[in-house]
PDB file of C-alpha atoms in Angstrom:
ATOM      1  CA  UNK A   1      -0.017  -0.040  -0.006  1.00  0.00           C
ATOM      2  CA  UNK A   2       1.475   3.127  -1.188  1.00  0.00           C
ATOM      3  CA  UNK A   3       1.465   5.898   1.355  1.00  0.00           C
ATOM      4  CA  UNK A   4       3.194   9.721   1.612  1.00  0.00           C
ATOM      5  CA  UNK A   5       6.848   9.746   1.965  1.00  0.00           C
ATOM      6  CA  UNK A   6       8.394  11.682   4.991  1.00  0.00           C
ATOM      7  CA  UNK A   7       9.525  14.307   2.572  1.00  0.00           C
ATOM      8  CA  UNK A   8       6.669  16.488   0.919  1.00  0.00           C
ATOM      9  CA  UNK A   9       6.834  16.662  -3.051  1.00  0.00           C
ATOM     10  CA  UNK A  10       7.309  20.367  -3.797  1.00  0.00           C
ATOM     11  CA  UNK A  11       6.542  20.354  -7.421  1.00  0.00           C
ATOM     12  CA  UNK A  12       2.774  19.607  -8.832  1.00  0.00           C
ATOM     13  CA  UNK A  13       4.059  17.028 -11.220  1.00  0.00           C
ATOM     14  CA  UNK A  14       5.414  15.094  -8.518  1.00  0.00           C
ATOM     15  CA  UNK A  15       1.826  15.075  -7.064  1.00  0.00           C
ATOM     16  CA  UNK A  16       0.382  14.381  -9.921  1.00  0.00           C
ATOM     17  CA  UNK A  17       2.243  11.338 -10.742  1.00  0.00           C
ATOM     18  CA  UNK A  18       2.215   9.925  -7.086  1.00  0.00           C
ATOM     19  CA  UNK A  19      -1.725  10.358  -7.127  1.00  0.00           C
ATOM     20  CA  UNK A  20      -2.119   8.816 -10.638  1.00  0.00           C
ATOM     21  CA  UNK A  21       0.144   5.871  -9.558  1.00  0.00           C
ATOM     22  CA  UNK A  22      -1.785   5.672  -6.500  1.00  0.00           C
ATOM     23  CA  UNK A  23      -5.088   5.297  -8.347  1.00  0.00           C
ATOM     24  CA  UNK A  24      -3.414   2.929 -10.913  1.00  0.00           C
ATOM     25  CA  UNK A  25      -3.969   4.859 -13.794  1.00  0.00           C
ATOM     26  CA  UNK A  26      -1.739   5.422 -17.061  1.00  0.00           C
ATOM     27  CA  UNK A  27      -0.993   8.867 -18.524  1.00  0.00           C
ATOM     28  CA  UNK A  28      -3.165   7.972 -21.262  1.00  0.00           C
ATOM     29  CA  UNK A  29      -6.037   7.074 -19.005  1.00  0.00           C
ATOM     30  CA  UNK A  30      -5.861   9.736 -16.975  1.00  0.00           C
ATOM     31  CA  UNK A  31      -5.651  12.247 -19.984  1.00  0.00           C
ATOM     32  CA  UNK A  32      -8.829  10.705 -21.484  1.00  0.00           C
ATOM     33  CA  UNK A  33     -10.667  11.041 -18.527  1.00  0.00           C
ATOM     34  CA  UNK A  34      -9.589  14.783 -17.833  1.00  0.00           C
ATOM     35  CA  UNK A  35     -10.304  16.076 -21.451  1.00  0.00           C
ATOM     36  CA  UNK A  36      -6.785  16.729 -22.405  1.00  0.00           C
ATOM     37  CA  UNK A  37      -3.984  15.223 -24.826  1.00  0.00           C
ATOM     38  CA  UNK A  38      -1.362  12.526 -23.223  1.00  0.00           C
ATOM     39  CA  UNK A  39       1.462  14.918 -24.277  1.00  0.00           C
ATOM     40  CA  UNK A  40       0.241  17.699 -22.343  1.00  0.00           C
ATOM     41  CA  UNK A  41      -0.321  15.674 -19.007  1.00  0.00           C
ATOM     42  CA  UNK A  42       3.200  14.306 -19.653  1.00  0.00           C
ATOM     43  CA  UNK A  43       4.556  17.809 -19.664  1.00  0.00           C
ATOM     44  CA  UNK A  44       2.756  19.044 -16.710  1.00  0.00           C
ATOM     45  CA  UNK A  45       4.081  15.708 -14.992  1.00  0.00           C
ATOM     46  CA  UNK A  46       7.669  16.366 -15.804  1.00  0.00           C
ATOM     47  CA  UNK A  47       7.709  20.205 -15.048  1.00  0.00           C
ATOM     48  CA  UNK A  48       7.819  21.005 -18.719  1.00  0.00           C
ATOM     49  CA  UNK A  49       4.417  22.798 -18.866  1.00  0.00           C
ATOM     50  CA  UNK A  50       2.433  24.721 -15.874  1.00  0.00           C
ATOM     51  CA  UNK A  51      -1.036  23.651 -15.415  1.00  0.00           C
ATOM     52  CA  UNK A  52      -3.590  26.214 -14.965  1.00  0.00           C
ATOM     53  CA  UNK A  53      -5.576  26.643 -11.625  1.00  0.00           C
ATOM     54  CA  UNK A  54      -8.506  25.206 -13.263  1.00  0.00           C
ATOM     55  CA  UNK A  55      -6.469  22.152 -14.544  1.00  0.00           C
ATOM     56  CA  UNK A  56      -5.092  21.538 -10.894  1.00  0.00           C
ATOM     57  CA  UNK A  57      -8.763  21.165  -9.994  1.00  0.00           C
ATOM     58  CA  UNK A  58      -9.765  18.994 -12.722  1.00  0.00           C
ATOM     59  CA  UNK A  59      -7.193  16.693 -12.355  1.00  0.00           C
ATOM     60  CA  UNK A  60      -7.531  16.394  -8.690  1.00  0.00           C
ATOM     61  CA  UNK A  61     -11.284  15.927  -9.195  1.00  0.00           C
ATOM     62  CA  UNK A  62     -10.500  13.054 -11.265  1.00  0.00           C
ATOM     63  CA  UNK A  63      -8.124  11.343  -9.194  1.00  0.00           C
ATOM     64  CA  UNK A  64     -10.539  11.927  -6.219  1.00  0.00           C
ATOM     65  CA  UNK A  65      -7.671  13.720  -4.245  1.00  0.00           C
ATOM     66  CA  UNK A  66      -8.685  14.496  -0.619  1.00  0.00           C
ATOM     67  CA  UNK A  67      -9.132  18.360   0.129  1.00  0.00           C
ATOM     68  CA  UNK A  68      -6.196  18.438   2.383  1.00  0.00           C
ATOM     69  CA  UNK A  69      -3.725  17.198  -0.579  1.00  0.00           C
ATOM     70  CA  UNK A  70      -5.923  19.667  -3.291  1.00  0.00           C
ATOM     71  CA  UNK A  71      -4.357  22.436  -1.203  1.00  0.00           C
ATOM     72  CA  UNK A  72      -0.968  21.303  -1.566  1.00  0.00           C
ATOM     73  CA  UNK A  73      -1.208  20.672  -5.159  1.00  0.00           C
ATOM     74  CA  UNK A  74      -2.131  24.398  -5.792  1.00  0.00           C
ATOM     75  CA  UNK A  75       0.518  25.691  -3.603  1.00  0.00           C
ATOM     76  CA  UNK A  76       2.906  23.688  -5.753  1.00  0.00           C
ATOM     77  CA  UNK A  77       1.389  24.939  -8.730  1.00  0.00           C
ATOM     78  CA  UNK A  78       1.844  28.656  -7.676  1.00  0.00           C
ATOM     79  CA  UNK A  79      -1.850  29.320  -6.345  1.00  0.00           C
ATOM     80  CA  UNK A  80      -3.321  30.086  -3.246  1.00  0.00           C
ATOM     81  CA  UNK A  81      -4.853  27.305  -1.300  1.00  0.00           C
ATOM     82  CA  UNK A  82      -8.956  26.886  -1.920  1.00  0.00           C
ATOM     83  CA  UNK A  83     -10.025  24.766   0.899  1.00  0.00           C
ATOM     84  CA  UNK A  84     -10.055  25.993   4.656  1.00  0.00           C
ATOM     85  CA  UNK A  85      -9.010  23.876   7.510  1.00  0.00           C
ATOM     86  CA  UNK A  86     -10.479  24.681  11.165  1.00  0.00           C
ATOM     87  CA  UNK A  87     -10.689  22.937  14.525  1.00  0.00           C
ATOM     88  CA  UNK A  88     -14.021  21.536  15.031  1.00  0.00           C
ATOM     89  CA  UNK A  89     -14.338  23.969  18.143  1.00  0.00           C
ATOM     90  CA  UNK A  90     -13.096  27.027  16.261  1.00  0.00           C
ATOM     91  CA  UNK A  91     -15.907  29.725  15.664  1.00  0.00           C
ATOM     92  CA  UNK A  92     -16.630  29.071  11.903  1.00  0.00           C
ATOM     93  CA  UNK A  93     -17.283  25.632  12.919  1.00  0.00           C
ATOM     94  CA  UNK A  94     -19.389  26.041  15.883  1.00  0.00           C
ATOM     95  CA  UNK A  95     -22.702  25.533  14.190  1.00  0.00           C
ATOM     96  CA  UNK A  96     -21.388  22.299  12.365  1.00  0.00           C
ATOM     97  CA  UNK A  97     -19.955  20.929  15.759  1.00  0.00           C
ATOM     98  CA  UNK A  98     -23.153  21.536  17.622  1.00  0.00           C
ATOM     99  CA  UNK A  99     -25.450  19.765  14.794  1.00  0.00           C
ATOM    100  CA  UNK A 100     -22.947  16.920  14.895  1.00  0.00           C
ATOM    101  CA  UNK A 101     -23.351  16.634  18.819  1.00  0.00           C
ATOM    102  CA  UNK A 102     -27.265  16.979  18.146  1.00  0.00           C
ATOM    103  CA  UNK A 103     -26.960  13.914  16.039  1.00  0.00           C
ATOM    104  CA  UNK A 104     -25.217  11.729  18.639  1.00  0.00           C
ATOM    105  CA  UNK A 105     -27.242  12.916  21.570  1.00  0.00           C
ATOM    106  CA  UNK A 106     -30.385  12.139  19.555  1.00  0.00           C
ATOM    107  CA  UNK A 107     -28.980   8.665  19.053  1.00  0.00           C
ATOM    108  CA  UNK A 108     -29.137   7.629  22.547  1.00  0.00           C
ATOM    109  CA  UNK A 109     -29.903   5.261  24.222  1.00  0.00           C
ATOM    110  CA  UNK A 110     -27.511   3.718  21.576  1.00  0.00           C
ATOM    111  CA  UNK A 111     -23.755   4.603  21.634  1.00  0.00           C
ATOM    112  CA  UNK A 112     -22.213   6.840  19.038  1.00  0.00           C
ATOM    113  CA  UNK A 113     -19.017   8.643  18.357  1.00  0.00           C
ATOM    114  CA  UNK A 114     -17.450  11.133  16.070  1.00  0.00           C
ATOM    115  CA  UNK A 115     -13.788  11.032  15.167  1.00  0.00           C
ATOM    116  CA  UNK A 116     -11.381  12.521  13.057  1.00  0.00           C
ATOM    117  CA  UNK A 117      -9.281  10.903   9.841  1.00  0.00           C
ATOM    118  CA  UNK A 118      -6.870   9.428  12.288  1.00  0.00           C
ATOM    119  CA  UNK A 119      -9.813   7.813  14.264  1.00  0.00           C
ATOM    120  CA  UNK A 120      -9.173   9.932  17.306  1.00  0.00           C
ATOM    121  CA  UNK A 121     -12.386  10.693  19.045  1.00  0.00           C
ATOM    122  CA  UNK A 122     -13.925  13.953  18.503  1.00  0.00           C
ATOM    123  CA  UNK A 123     -17.338  13.842  20.340  1.00  0.00           C
ATOM    124  CA  UNK A 124     -19.638  11.094  21.580  1.00  0.00           C
ATOM    125  CA  UNK A 125     -22.882  10.654  23.517  1.00  0.00           C
ATOM    126  CA  UNK A 126     -23.448   9.911  27.135  1.00  0.00           C
ATOM    127  CA  UNK A 127     -23.365   5.963  26.144  1.00  0.00           C
ATOM    128  CA  UNK A 128     -19.979   5.625  25.330  1.00  0.00           C
ATOM    129  CA  UNK A 129     -17.995   6.469  28.498  1.00  0.00           C
ATOM    130  CA  UNK A 130     -19.832   3.613  30.526  1.00  0.00           C
ATOM    131  CA  UNK A 131     -18.753   0.914  28.020  1.00  0.00           C
ATOM    132  CA  UNK A 132     -15.241   1.799  28.462  1.00  0.00           C
ATOM    133  CA  UNK A 133     -14.922   0.955  32.085  1.00  0.00           C
ATOM    134  CA  UNK A 134     -12.251  -1.302  32.743  1.00  0.00           C
ATOM    135  CA  UNK A 135      -9.998   0.012  29.648  1.00  0.00           C
ATOM    136  CA  UNK A 136      -6.274   0.926  30.301  1.00  0.00           C
ATOM    137  CA  UNK A 137      -6.409   4.607  31.822  1.00  0.00           C
ATOM    138  CA  UNK A 138      -3.488   5.265  29.471  1.00  0.00           C
ATOM    139  CA  UNK A 139      -5.779   4.274  26.172  1.00  0.00           C
ATOM    140  CA  UNK A 140      -8.231   6.834  27.329  1.00  0.00           C
ATOM    141  CA  UNK A 141      -5.629   9.841  27.569  1.00  0.00           C
ATOM    142  CA  UNK A 142      -6.622  12.499  24.920  1.00  0.00           C
ATOM    143  CA  UNK A 143      -6.112  12.093  21.801  1.00  0.00           C
ATOM    144  CA  UNK A 144      -7.875   8.880  22.481  1.00  0.00           C
ATOM    145  CA  UNK A 145      -7.639   6.933  19.267  1.00  0.00           C
ATOM    146  CA  UNK A 146     -10.809   4.429  19.022  1.00  0.00           C
ATOM    147  CA  UNK A 147      -9.014   1.680  16.979  1.00  0.00           C
ATOM    148  CA  UNK A 148      -6.219   1.222  19.921  1.00  0.00           C
ATOM    149  CA  UNK A 149      -9.013   1.507  22.243  1.00  0.00           C
ATOM    150  CA  UNK A 150     -10.517  -1.298  20.154  1.00  0.00           C
ATOM    151  CA  UNK A 151      -7.765  -3.439  19.494  1.00  0.00           C
ATOM    152  CA  UNK A 152      -5.119  -3.249  21.831  1.00  0.00           C
ATOM    153  CA  UNK A 153      -5.041  -5.885  24.714  1.00  0.00           C
ATOM    154  CA  UNK A 154      -5.432  -3.319  27.342  1.00  0.00           C
ATOM    155  CA  UNK A 155      -8.717  -2.141  25.603  1.00  0.00           C
ATOM    156  CA  UNK A 156     -11.815  -3.635  24.574  1.00  0.00           C
ATOM    157  CA  UNK A 157     -10.116  -6.518  22.609  1.00  0.00           C
ATOM    158  CA  UNK A 158     -10.360  -9.029  25.487  1.00  0.00           C
ATOM    159  CA  UNK A 159     -13.945  -8.815  25.670  1.00  0.00           C
ATOM    160  CA  UNK A 160     -14.935  -8.668  21.983  1.00  0.00           C
ATOM    161  CA  UNK A 161     -16.422 -12.383  21.600  1.00  0.00           C
ATOM    162  CA  UNK A 162     -16.049 -11.855  17.763  1.00  0.00           C
ATOM    163  CA  UNK A 163     -12.541  -9.926  18.088  1.00  0.00           C
ATOM    164  CA  UNK A 164     -11.042 -11.637  14.818  1.00  0.00           C
ATOM    165  CA  UNK A 165     -13.997 -10.627  12.810  1.00  0.00           C
ATOM    166  CA  UNK A 166     -13.954  -7.142  14.270  1.00  0.00           C
ATOM    167  CA  UNK A 167     -10.422  -6.898  13.505  1.00  0.00           C
ATOM    168  CA  UNK A 168     -10.712  -8.163   9.888  1.00  0.00           C
ATOM    169  CA  UNK A 169     -13.502  -5.306   9.630  1.00  0.00           C
ATOM    170  CA  UNK A 170     -11.306  -2.720  11.133  1.00  0.00           C
ATOM    171  CA  UNK A 171      -8.330  -3.350   8.948  1.00  0.00           C
ATOM    172  CA  UNK A 172     -10.546  -3.378   5.532  1.00  0.00           C
ATOM    173  CA  UNK A 173     -11.825   0.018   6.479  1.00  0.00           C
ATOM    174  CA  UNK A 174      -8.052   1.268   7.470  1.00  0.00           C
ATOM    175  CA  UNK A 175      -6.818  -0.174   4.334  1.00  0.00           C
ATOM    176  CA  UNK A 176      -9.285   1.378   1.870  1.00  0.00           C
ATOM    177  CA  UNK A 177      -8.989   4.714   3.784  1.00  0.00           C
ATOM    178  CA  UNK A 178      -5.152   4.668   3.152  1.00  0.00           C
ATOM    179  CA  UNK A 179      -5.504   3.590  -0.257  1.00  0.00           C
ATOM    180  CA  UNK A 180      -7.932   6.806  -0.791  1.00  0.00           C
ATOM    181  CA  UNK A 181      -6.003   9.414   1.240  1.00  0.00           C
ATOM    182  CA  UNK A 182      -2.316   7.888   1.036  1.00  0.00           C
ATOM    183  CA  UNK A 183      -1.746   9.222   4.691  1.00  0.00           C
ATOM    184  CA  UNK A 184       1.459   7.950   6.137  1.00  0.00           C
ATOM    185  CA  UNK A 185      -0.084   8.525   9.534  1.00  0.00           C
ATOM    186  CA  UNK A 186      -2.838   5.917   8.652  1.00  0.00           C
ATOM    187  CA  UNK A 187      -0.019   3.613   7.279  1.00  0.00           C
ATOM    188  CA  UNK A 188       1.860   3.540  10.700  1.00  0.00           C
ATOM    189  CA  UNK A 189      -1.459   3.159  12.671  1.00  0.00           C
ATOM    190  CA  UNK A 190      -2.243  -0.045  10.568  1.00  0.00           C
ATOM    191  CA  UNK A 191       1.228  -1.446  11.081  1.00  0.00           C
ATOM    192  CA  UNK A 192       0.834  -1.139  14.897  1.00  0.00           C
ATOM    193  CA  UNK A 193      -2.563  -2.608  15.071  1.00  0.00           C
ATOM    194  CA  UNK A 194      -1.715  -5.585  13.282  1.00  0.00           C
ATOM    195  CA  UNK A 195       0.830  -6.415  15.648  1.00  0.00           C
ATOM    196  CA  UNK A 196      -1.413  -6.594  18.304  1.00  0.00           C
ATOM    197  CA  UNK A 197      -2.657 -10.051  19.382  1.00  0.00           C
ATOM    198  CA  UNK A 198      -5.465 -11.509  17.574  1.00  0.00           C
ATOM    199  CA  UNK A 199      -7.965 -13.999  18.881  1.00  0.00           C
ATOM    200  CA  UNK A 200      -6.973 -17.482  19.777  1.00  0.00           C
ATOM    201  CA  UNK A 201      -8.032 -19.819  16.861  1.00  0.00           C
ATOM    202  CA  UNK A 202     -10.026 -21.798  19.274  1.00  0.00           C
ATOM    203  CA  UNK A 203     -12.003 -18.729  20.597  1.00  0.00           C
ATOM    204  CA  UNK A 204     -12.948 -17.443  16.996  1.00  0.00           C
ATOM    205  CA  UNK A 205     -16.360 -16.603  16.417  1.00  0.00           C
ATOM    206  CA  UNK A 206     -18.328 -15.111  13.603  1.00  0.00           C
ATOM    207  CA  UNK A 207     -21.571 -13.243  13.859  1.00  0.00           C
ATOM    208  CA  UNK A 208     -24.140 -13.493  11.005  1.00  0.00           C
ATOM    209  CA  UNK A 209     -25.571 -10.132   9.871  1.00  0.00           C
ATOM    210  CA  UNK A 210     -22.316  -8.804   8.396  1.00  0.00           C
ATOM    211  CA  UNK A 211     -22.459  -6.604   5.219  1.00  0.00           C
ATOM    212  CA  UNK A 212     -19.034  -5.185   4.209  1.00  0.00           C
ATOM    213  CA  UNK A 213     -19.112  -1.449   3.963  1.00  0.00           C
ATOM    214  CA  UNK A 214     -22.358  -1.042   5.516  1.00  0.00           C
ATOM    215  CA  UNK A 215     -23.045  -2.936   8.534  1.00  0.00           C
ATOM    216  CA  UNK A 216     -20.677  -5.024  11.137  1.00  0.00           C
ATOM    217  CA  UNK A 217     -22.021  -7.086  14.314  1.00  0.00           C
ATOM    218  CA  UNK A 218     -19.996  -6.555  17.528  1.00  0.00           C
ATOM    219  CA  UNK A 219     -20.281  -8.568  20.576  1.00  0.00           C
ATOM    220  CA  UNK A 220     -18.989  -7.509  23.795  1.00  0.00           C
ATOM    221  CA  UNK A 221     -18.861  -7.886  27.312  1.00  0.00           C
ATOM    222  CA  UNK A 222     -19.189  -5.065  29.474  1.00  0.00           C
ATOM    223  CA  UNK A 223     -20.421  -3.838  32.934  1.00  0.00           C
ATOM    224  CA  UNK A 224     -24.186  -3.820  31.590  1.00  0.00           C
ATOM    225  CA  UNK A 225     -23.779  -7.189  30.580  1.00  0.00           C
ATOM    226  CA  UNK A 226     -23.010  -8.897  27.009  1.00  0.00           C
ATOM    227  CA  UNK A 227     -24.248  -6.405  24.331  1.00  0.00           C
ATOM    228  CA  UNK A 228     -25.058  -7.516  21.034  1.00  0.00           C
ATOM    229  CA  UNK A 229     -24.285  -4.023  18.866  1.00  0.00           C
ATOM    230  CA  UNK A 230     -24.492  -3.609  14.954  1.00  0.00           C
ATOM    231  CA  UNK A 231     -22.204  -0.917  13.774  1.00  0.00           C
ATOM    232  CA  UNK A 232     -22.471   1.559  10.760  1.00  0.00           C
ATOM    233  CA  UNK A 233     -20.596   4.405   9.851  1.00  0.00           C
ATOM    234  CA  UNK A 234     -21.494   7.848   8.310  1.00  0.00           C
ATOM    235  CA  UNK A 235     -19.112  10.402   6.465  1.00  0.00           C
ATOM    236  CA  UNK A 236     -19.349  13.936   6.401  1.00  0.00           C
ATOM    237  CA  UNK A 237     -18.504  15.452   3.352  1.00  0.00           C
ATOM    238  CA  UNK A 238     -17.854  19.284   2.732  1.00  0.00           C
ATOM    239  CA  UNK A 239     -17.038  20.905  -0.665  1.00  0.00           C
ATOM    240  CA  UNK A 240     -14.912  23.612   1.189  1.00  0.00           C
ATOM    241  CA  UNK A 241     -13.655  22.545   4.779  1.00  0.00           C
ATOM    242  CA  UNK A 242     -10.920  19.885   5.082  1.00  0.00           C
ATOM    243  CA  UNK A 243     -11.973  19.139   8.783  1.00  0.00           C
ATOM    244  CA  UNK A 244     -15.795  18.431   7.922  1.00  0.00           C
ATOM    245  CA  UNK A 245     -14.501  16.324   4.940  1.00  0.00           C
ATOM    246  CA  UNK A 246     -12.378  14.031   7.175  1.00  0.00           C
ATOM    247  CA  UNK A 247     -14.974  13.764   9.832  1.00  0.00           C
ATOM    248  CA  UNK A 248     -16.835  10.319  10.396  1.00  0.00           C
ATOM    249  CA  UNK A 249     -19.409   9.073  12.705  1.00  0.00           C
ATOM    250  CA  UNK A 250     -20.001   5.665  13.963  1.00  0.00           C
ATOM    251  CA  UNK A 251     -23.380   4.857  15.377  1.00  0.00           C
ATOM    252  CA  UNK A 252     -24.223   1.380  17.129  1.00  0.00           C
ATOM    253  CA  UNK A 253     -27.863  -0.219  17.288  1.00  0.00           C
ATOM    254  CA  UNK A 254     -28.958  -3.074  19.418  1.00  0.00           C
ATOM    255  CA  UNK A 255     -28.696  -6.217  17.650  1.00  0.00           C
ATOM    256  CA  UNK A 256     -31.357  -7.874  19.786  1.00  0.00           C
ATOM    257  CA  UNK A 257     -33.799  -7.009  22.412  1.00  0.00           C
ATOM    258  CA  UNK A 258     -31.747  -7.966  25.724  1.00  0.00           C
ATOM    259  CA  UNK A 259     -29.227  -5.630  24.361  1.00  0.00           C
ATOM    260  CA  UNK A 260     -31.869  -2.865  23.709  1.00  0.00           C
ATOM    261  CA  UNK A 261     -33.298  -3.141  27.056  1.00  0.00           C
ATOM    262  CA  UNK A 262     -29.946  -3.218  28.946  1.00  0.00           C
ATOM    263  CA  UNK A 263     -29.000   0.357  26.927  1.00  0.00           C
ATOM    264  CA  UNK A 264     -32.370   1.708  27.887  1.00  0.00           C
ATOM    265  CA  UNK A 265     -31.725   0.943  31.616  1.00  0.00           C
ATOM    266  CA  UNK A 266     -28.148   2.099  31.542  1.00  0.00           C
ATOM    267  CA  UNK A 267     -29.260   5.420  30.224  1.00  0.00           C
ATOM    268  CA  UNK A 268     -31.574   6.148  32.840  1.00  0.00           C
ATOM    269  CA  UNK A 269     -28.791   5.820  35.144  1.00  0.00           C
ATOM    270  CA  UNK A 270     -26.744   8.639  33.585  1.00  0.00           C
ATOM    271  CA  UNK A 271     -26.853  12.234  34.542  1.00  0.00           C
TER     272      UNK A 271
END
């Protein structure tokens, strides 16, 4: 899996070549898709021709380049960045933050979280913290990485009945995200997570109801009891703000009536 090297590419042609190869496209294929000659595309890639701002954005669009990287392309080509990036608690994103928190709160009594591009917890509803009881406190020091909490032996991993299945699901999501973004931080995170111990073969359990990319069952032992949950993820897109484009929300639903009742009871005990 290709990822960004530690040294940033400074020429727009370097960005172009990297992302074209990342998407496994030939110069001819990309030129045809973007409506320009192969010769002109080659000249841009080798630095013999300078692309217009419109062409930079067109190529980024055809290569599905993330907004964060589109700014880098624009700067490399001599243009001002186009896409804003704010912290979610900055004033320009206060309305968006409140909207996301409202969605999470309205999802109660089922758990829900929002996280950034590196899977660091950004927001959650009241139902999440009680389910993390017993997790190694070191894993809960901000920024809290949800993948570490989930798969680390000091986290939820020993309590997840279908851990092997859950690991496969998370690794597939992370690999797809890495392919899409080429983020070196995600590559390092994946390597770290893959080194964590898997479920012993004799304990492997697969739950029915898995629909890759849509729904994933999750059976976990908690202080509330054994909860059968179903996970689904929503991605927030924004044409202009990097933070919102990279924000995702994971919501859990009860997979059976016993789990639903346990969560309803738990919600009544929370402030």
